[in-house]
Amino acid sequence: MSTKQKRYFLAEEDIPRQWYYIQADMPNKPLPPLNPATKQPMKEEDFYPLFAKELAHQELNTTDAWIDIPEEVRDLYKYYRSTPLVRAYGLEKALGTPAHIYFKNESVSPIGSHKLNSALAQVYYCKQEGITNVTTETGAGQWGAALSYAARVFGIEAAVYQVKISYEQKPYRRSIMQTFGAQVTPSPSMSTRAGKDVLTKDPMNQGSLGTAISEAVELAMTTPNCKYVLGSVLNHVALHQTIIGLEAEKQMEMAGEYPDVVIGCFGGGSNFGGISFPFMRHNIKDGKKTRFIAAEPASCPKLTRGVFQYDFGDLSGLTPLLPMYTLGHNFMPANIHAGGLRYHGAGVIISQLLKDGYMEAVDIQQTETFKSGLIFAKAEGIIPAPESCHAIAAAIREAEKCKETGEEKVILFNLSGHGLIDMSAYDQYLSGSLHDYEVSDEDVQKNVSELEQIIK
Ligand SMILES: *Cc1c(COP(=O)(O)O)cnc(C)c1O
């Protein structure tokens, strides 16, 4: 009889009671967000028109390392947490590597990705403050689905602007949002001034995240008791996602191991930060030497080829200026299937950590990510989201290095979501019609050189 344990779970009473805020422990704190008009540092109150007060407070909190998870949120986490920490014996065997590979399976949440960890928290704080409506934008729909479910749970109305091309081409996440009772509007729409402006110039416009953000922000500003919520990039979103790494830390202990390498795919940084920060804490405080690798698409390489600069969070230049690694807010990523990774910038905490050498980044082409995703699916029986395939590809690269050197390294990666609603992408890969995309140095140069004007 085998004694090999495959999955590790925490009992409900062992689910963490606090999130971990790495800002408090960082030797160099991130630079402050700036008001786009005055270029002055923004205060908590400046965010109140748009965000719930507690979330504005969390966003700028650089002193508290531990933030209590509200009991109501923790009770809702119990619907799907703890998520399993899985030893990837199948993948190890398929690769013939001496490495010990573990993954944290966030795909088991009701909406199939990690995004719910923050959606539940954000809607909870809105509800506490008497807010009745929340609004957001979504591309492929992972964040919109998470928000719709969270809004349903707390009895709040959700209005989601979904990029029109996704609304039409990827109907199933729209159906999920509608199943939970959200109002989903294809963007650009005639319901906002921002949408009307786009449509009067170009009636056939297929939409973009930039336009959808503008529409959601406008709705929040013009509707009483309505707040805007965001699924990534901001500090408080990464804070909520640390539930992933905090659980993993306890589960790795159950497995009797500690990771040499921690890997996450990278869109705005929330799932990468979520799995990394609790372990990175021990690098900062206890001299551990774990490596942290963010895996981004080669077609949107902000961490590996972008510049560290103040930039807007959105394409239209409406948001505060954030100090981050960026390709410039006008950078238009190719239409890869990992929609959740098509973002020009990176969260400010991650950007500072990368600048200070606490982590690394790699960029990976789309076909390598799907090739890796298929190896994983066949070996472990889970079809990964196209975004998560980036983390898998980076993990496989590391495991193959171990095969060459014979090292038994412990590799931990985050499986941010499943790909069961992304099968058209797999179809394209299997039929050989999926492309890689090269980003030219000229294109990067052109977009980042525009940024110098902003901050002057
Ligand atoms: C949104 C999303 C991502 C990317 O967002 P991060 O904030 O960088 O984590 C990754 N994986 C999945 C499945 C997603 O839905």
XYZ file of C-alpha atoms and ligand atoms in Angstrom:
471
model
C 0.000 0.000 0.000
C 1.283 3.433 -0.902
C 1.650 6.040 1.802
C 2.156 8.857 -0.652
C -0.214 11.691 0.208
C -1.642 13.459 -2.831
C -3.655 16.370 -1.422
C -3.454 18.463 1.736
C -6.452 20.246 3.290
C -6.910 22.438 6.327
C -9.701 21.867 8.808
C -12.200 24.750 8.858
C -10.857 26.054 12.147
C -7.378 26.229 10.608
C -8.390 28.481 7.718
C -6.374 31.677 8.328
C -8.093 34.452 10.306
C -5.945 37.277 8.965
C -4.586 38.376 5.607
C -0.909 39.291 5.351
C 0.083 42.779 4.162
C 3.651 42.761 2.871
C 3.720 46.579 2.599
C 4.316 46.739 6.354
C 7.471 44.601 6.092
C 8.939 46.027 2.881
C 12.245 47.853 3.399
C 11.290 50.302 0.613
C 7.591 51.188 0.657
C 5.906 51.721 -2.708
C 5.689 55.357 -3.858
C 2.241 56.921 -3.353
C -0.480 57.119 -6.006
C -0.731 60.610 -7.536
C -3.749 62.678 -8.435
C -3.684 62.792 -12.256
C -4.602 66.501 -12.351
C -2.453 67.971 -9.547
C 0.289 65.280 -9.456
C 0.025 65.412 -5.655
C 0.047 62.230 -3.508
C -3.483 60.968 -2.955
C -5.007 60.564 0.474
C -7.467 57.957 1.640
C -10.388 60.411 1.369
C -9.559 61.080 -2.277
C -10.650 57.514 -3.036
C -13.986 57.691 -1.183
C -16.107 58.815 -4.166
C -15.128 55.643 -6.005
C -14.301 52.947 -3.426
C -15.704 51.756 -0.103
C -13.937 53.613 2.727
C -12.433 50.505 4.295
C -10.949 49.480 0.937
C -9.490 52.973 0.462
C -8.023 52.639 3.959
C -6.540 49.219 3.192
C -5.118 50.470 -0.097
C -2.872 53.017 1.619
C -2.165 51.102 4.831
C 1.591 50.528 5.002
C 1.853 49.838 8.742
C -0.275 46.802 9.611
C 1.225 43.477 8.554
C -1.865 41.507 9.592
C -5.467 42.471 8.751
C -8.375 40.559 10.286
C -10.551 38.669 7.825
C -14.147 39.594 8.758
C -15.929 36.558 10.219
C -18.687 36.788 7.573
C -16.111 36.661 4.779
C -14.305 33.776 6.431
C -17.622 31.897 6.696
C -18.096 32.341 2.953
C -14.533 31.196 2.280
C -15.624 27.893 3.859
C -17.836 27.223 0.824
C -14.669 26.307 -1.089
C -11.690 26.774 1.213
C -9.278 25.529 2.162
C -8.410 24.826 -1.451
C -6.267 21.740 -1.889
C -2.492 21.846 -1.994
C -1.676 19.056 -4.422
C 1.564 17.148 -4.911
C 1.830 16.828 -8.695
C 3.120 13.249 -8.790
C 1.623 12.803 -12.264
C 3.426 15.836 -13.645
C 6.711 14.869 -11.956
C 6.487 11.462 -13.588
C 5.572 12.856 -16.999
C 8.615 15.137 -16.868
C 10.943 12.567 -15.302
C 12.158 15.245 -12.889
C 13.598 14.757 -9.405
C 11.893 18.040 -8.377
C 8.982 17.906 -5.953
C 6.183 19.864 -7.615
C 3.172 21.193 -5.672
C 0.277 23.313 -6.850
C -2.374 25.240 -4.977
C -5.676 24.563 -6.701
C -7.724 27.789 -6.750
C -9.850 26.431 -9.604
C -12.187 24.756 -7.096
C -13.939 28.024 -6.196
C -17.607 28.318 -7.259
C -16.639 30.488 -10.228
C -13.499 28.541 -11.123
C -10.728 30.971 -10.183
C -8.985 32.796 -7.338
C -10.866 36.040 -8.112
C -13.621 35.220 -5.631
C -11.212 35.605 -2.680
C -11.206 39.368 -3.168
C -14.720 39.765 -4.611
C -16.259 38.421 -1.384
C -14.156 40.766 0.741
C -14.800 43.840 -1.390
C -18.557 43.370 -1.570
C -18.665 42.667 2.169
C -17.072 46.056 2.967
C -19.421 47.795 0.514
C -22.413 46.176 2.197
C -21.120 47.218 5.641
C -21.049 50.823 4.489
C -24.645 50.760 3.264
C -23.790 50.590 -0.420
C -26.516 48.994 -2.543
C -24.874 48.741 -5.983
C -21.459 47.768 -7.276
C -20.098 48.097 -10.763
C -17.031 46.880 -12.621
C -15.617 45.973 -15.999
C -14.667 42.534 -17.239
C -12.946 41.156 -20.310
C -13.235 37.411 -20.674
C -15.462 37.442 -17.594
C -13.563 35.798 -14.712
C -13.686 38.887 -12.529
C -17.245 39.745 -13.591
C -18.360 36.235 -12.649
C -16.702 36.452 -9.238
C -18.214 39.845 -8.526
C -21.676 38.727 -9.654
C -21.614 35.779 -7.284
C -20.285 37.868 -4.373
C -22.962 40.530 -4.976
C -25.653 37.843 -4.958
C -24.378 36.428 -1.675
C -24.571 39.843 0.031
C -27.819 40.916 -1.663
C -26.293 43.799 -3.619
C -26.953 44.709 -7.271
C -24.041 44.218 -9.677
C -23.688 46.001 -13.019
C -20.888 44.618 -15.184
C -19.583 46.208 -18.371
C -18.178 43.432 -20.490
C -15.948 44.175 -23.472
C -18.294 43.730 -26.427
C -16.187 41.296 -28.401
C -15.973 38.961 -25.384
C -19.672 39.406 -24.649
C -20.395 38.109 -28.134
C -17.608 35.560 -28.642
C -17.393 34.052 -25.139
C -21.024 33.858 -24.073
C -20.699 31.361 -21.233
C -19.162 33.630 -18.627
C -21.845 36.170 -19.475
C -24.379 33.399 -18.780
C -22.685 32.734 -15.436
C -22.916 36.411 -14.475
C -26.570 36.472 -15.481
C -27.245 33.231 -13.611
C -26.135 35.010 -10.440
C -28.439 37.904 -11.297
C -25.978 40.546 -12.495
C -26.859 43.096 -15.121
C -24.348 42.617 -17.928
C -23.936 45.330 -20.570
C -21.741 45.007 -23.644
C -19.255 47.885 -23.727
C -19.185 50.393 -25.384
C -22.848 51.051 -24.563
C -25.212 53.966 -24.997
C -25.868 54.016 -21.244
C -22.879 56.237 -20.387
C -21.311 59.366 -21.846
C -17.998 57.506 -22.243
C -19.714 54.742 -24.197
C -21.714 57.170 -26.334
C -18.559 59.091 -27.232
C -16.924 55.942 -28.536
C -20.019 54.746 -30.399
C -20.767 58.056 -32.113
C -17.232 58.109 -33.510
C -17.220 54.402 -34.346
C -20.595 52.611 -34.273
C -18.935 49.216 -34.881
C -16.422 49.555 -32.025
C -15.740 46.148 -30.428
C -14.797 47.550 -27.046
C -11.721 47.452 -24.830
C -11.026 47.157 -21.119
C -10.129 50.858 -21.130
C -13.576 51.867 -22.368
C -15.318 49.410 -20.049
C -13.433 50.853 -17.040
C -14.480 54.368 -18.074
C -18.124 53.265 -18.270
C -18.086 51.534 -14.872
C -16.320 54.477 -13.212
C -18.851 56.879 -14.731
C -21.762 54.778 -13.468
C -20.274 54.688 -9.958
C -19.720 58.461 -9.933
C -23.246 59.263 -11.148
C -25.271 56.682 -9.190
C -26.084 57.191 -5.502
C -24.886 54.362 -3.238
C -22.891 52.752 -6.036
C -19.182 51.912 -5.786
C -16.623 50.711 -8.279
C -14.654 47.533 -7.557
C -11.535 46.143 -9.203
C -10.348 42.558 -9.636
C -6.571 43.063 -9.732
C -3.688 45.570 -9.746
C -4.641 47.427 -6.519
C -2.881 46.676 -3.237
C -6.006 45.666 -1.343
C -6.833 43.034 -3.965
C -3.422 41.378 -3.519
C -3.928 41.623 0.255
C -7.143 39.564 0.072
C -5.446 37.018 -2.185
C -2.809 36.228 0.463
C -5.304 33.695 1.818
C -3.819 31.480 -0.946
C -0.230 31.645 0.289
C -1.137 31.582 3.973
C -3.040 28.329 3.504
C -0.249 26.960 1.320
C 2.296 27.752 4.026
C 0.405 25.585 6.526
C -0.211 22.868 3.953
C 3.455 22.725 2.906
C 4.243 22.260 6.571
C 1.847 19.298 6.629
C 3.782 17.902 3.671
C 7.027 18.451 5.576
C 8.495 20.709 2.875
C 9.285 24.355 2.171
C 9.358 25.781 -1.366
C 12.634 26.668 -3.088
C 10.690 28.294 -5.911
C 7.203 29.877 -5.898
C 5.520 30.641 -9.237
C 2.364 32.451 -10.309
C 1.028 33.750 -13.615
C 0.914 37.514 -13.860
C -1.849 39.841 -15.056
C -1.980 42.673 -12.549
C -0.329 40.618 -9.816
C -3.078 39.502 -7.454
C -2.736 35.719 -7.640
C 1.060 35.920 -7.869
C 1.171 38.222 -4.845
C -1.398 36.046 -3.111
C 0.692 32.905 -3.237
C 4.081 34.657 -2.887
C 3.846 37.293 -0.173
C 3.445 34.969 2.838
C 6.577 33.066 1.774
C 8.430 36.243 0.751
C 7.888 37.468 4.295
C 10.382 34.802 5.414
C 12.920 36.006 2.833
C 12.591 39.552 4.187
C 12.480 38.670 7.884
C 14.145 35.276 8.358
C 16.767 35.113 5.629
C 15.067 32.383 3.586
C 16.284 32.150 -0.004
C 13.127 31.136 -1.865
C 12.923 32.379 -5.475
C 9.694 33.981 -6.683
C 8.895 33.899 -10.393
C 6.086 35.833 -12.080
C 5.137 34.326 -15.457
C 3.807 36.859 -17.962
C 2.867 36.549 -21.644
C 5.615 37.394 -24.150
C 2.985 39.494 -25.931
C 2.482 41.716 -22.866
C 5.919 41.789 -21.171
C 5.630 44.655 -18.669
C 7.801 43.061 -15.977
C 10.548 41.797 -18.270
C 10.646 44.622 -20.837
C 8.620 47.530 -19.409
C 9.900 50.558 -17.503
C 9.398 51.556 -13.850
C 7.397 54.792 -14.170
C 4.260 56.558 -13.023
C 1.448 55.599 -15.393
C -2.333 55.469 -15.561
C -4.097 52.269 -14.603
C -6.468 52.481 -17.562
C -6.199 53.178 -21.254
C -8.167 56.414 -21.111
C -6.080 58.091 -18.397
C -8.872 58.508 -15.825
C -7.333 56.674 -12.867
C -4.713 57.853 -10.367
C -1.101 57.689 -11.504
C 0.591 54.595 -10.115
C 4.335 53.902 -9.847
C 4.728 50.629 -11.675
C 6.403 48.525 -14.307
C 4.487 49.380 -17.427
C 4.495 49.183 -21.199
C 2.572 52.476 -21.316
C -1.198 52.739 -21.037
C -1.477 53.020 -24.816
C 0.196 49.630 -25.338
C -2.243 47.321 -27.125
C -1.499 43.675 -26.279
C -2.126 41.055 -28.955
C -5.377 39.151 -28.667
C -4.006 36.107 -26.822
C -6.362 33.681 -25.097
C -5.080 34.451 -21.610
C -7.352 37.521 -21.457
C -6.661 37.982 -17.749
C -2.989 38.695 -18.481
C -3.533 41.351 -21.162
C -2.789 44.342 -18.981
C -0.177 47.024 -19.657
C 0.980 47.533 -16.062
C 1.651 45.807 -12.739
C 0.548 46.376 -9.160
C 2.693 48.900 -7.248
C 3.780 46.503 -4.470
C 5.025 43.943 -6.978
C 6.711 46.649 -9.013
C 8.690 47.850 -5.990
C 9.581 44.258 -5.009
C 10.819 43.505 -8.518
C 12.843 46.731 -8.584
C 14.400 45.793 -5.229
C 15.349 42.286 -6.363
C 12.966 40.252 -4.191
C 11.457 38.478 -7.185
C 12.037 37.602 -10.839
C 9.896 37.552 -13.944
C 9.833 35.468 -17.121
C 7.881 35.990 -20.321
C 6.458 33.025 -22.213
C 4.958 32.613 -25.661
C 1.371 31.436 -26.005
C 2.087 28.121 -27.742
C 4.565 27.069 -25.034
C 1.914 27.820 -22.389
C -0.702 25.630 -24.077
C 1.833 22.871 -24.690
C 2.566 22.960 -20.944
C -1.136 23.111 -20.115
C -1.734 19.925 -22.084
C 1.112 18.091 -20.347
C -0.413 19.145 -17.019
C -3.969 18.220 -18.012
C -2.930 14.734 -19.126
C -0.826 14.171 -16.018
C -3.099 15.659 -13.333
C -6.599 15.486 -14.830
C -7.331 19.213 -14.557
C -7.687 21.492 -17.580
C -5.990 24.760 -16.622
C -7.115 28.263 -17.555
C -4.994 29.809 -20.340
C -3.678 32.277 -17.741
C -2.655 29.468 -15.382
C -0.846 27.712 -18.252
C 1.803 30.452 -17.932
C 2.551 29.410 -14.350
C 2.639 25.763 -15.404
C 5.048 26.540 -18.252
C 7.385 28.365 -15.847
C 7.156 25.469 -13.358
C 7.991 22.961 -16.097
C 11.035 25.028 -17.129
C 12.267 24.920 -13.523
C 11.531 21.193 -13.193
C 13.489 20.513 -16.372
C 16.485 22.383 -15.006
C 16.310 20.064 -11.969
C 16.315 17.108 -14.330
C 19.616 18.333 -15.795
C 21.250 19.046 -12.452
C 19.651 16.208 -10.488
C 18.442 18.635 -7.812
C 15.354 17.712 -5.776
C 14.049 21.264 -5.590
C 10.614 21.982 -4.159
C 8.536 23.933 -6.684
C 5.178 25.460 -5.752
C 2.890 27.125 -8.280
C -0.591 28.579 -8.163
C -3.251 27.066 -10.392
C -5.295 30.268 -10.609
C -8.258 28.781 -12.479
C -9.639 25.997 -14.655
C -10.085 26.289 -18.394
C -13.410 24.517 -18.877
C -14.973 27.670 -20.300
C -11.950 28.346 -22.493
C -12.106 25.210 -24.616
C -12.261 27.194 -27.863
C -8.675 28.251 -27.091
C -7.696 24.593 -26.655
C -9.456 23.800 -29.935
C -7.296 26.352 -31.701
C -4.131 25.006 -30.114
C -5.026 21.424 -31.029
C -5.804 22.374 -34.626
C -2.451 24.160 -34.911
C -3.939 27.583 -35.593
C -2.664 29.337 -32.472
C 0.015 32.037 -32.964
C 2.891 33.447 -30.987
C 3.258 37.212 -31.014
C 6.525 39.149 -31.017
C 6.618 42.572 -29.427
C 9.156 44.851 -31.114
C 11.543 47.043 -29.124
C 10.309 49.997 -31.200
C 6.730 49.424 -30.066
C 7.756 49.273 -26.398
C 9.993 52.347 -26.821
C 7.277 54.372 -28.496
C 4.721 53.724 -25.753
C 7.009 54.166 -22.752
C 8.633 57.329 -24.111
C 5.184 58.981 -24.029
C 5.128 58.446 -20.261
C 7.882 60.950 -19.566
C 5.450 63.717 -20.525
C 2.920 62.656 -17.880
C 4.984 63.121 -14.772
C 6.821 66.316 -15.793
C -7.719 37.319 -13.796
C -6.959 36.065 -13.813
C -5.545 36.055 -13.728
C -4.698 37.290 -13.723
O -4.925 38.211 -12.699
P -3.911 38.451 -11.506
O -4.474 39.623 -10.780
O -2.560 38.755 -12.087
O -3.890 37.248 -10.681
C -4.906 34.828 -13.705
N -5.587 33.672 -13.764
C -6.933 33.645 -13.838
C -7.621 32.329 -13.908
C -7.667 34.836 -13.869
O -9.001 34.819 -13.946
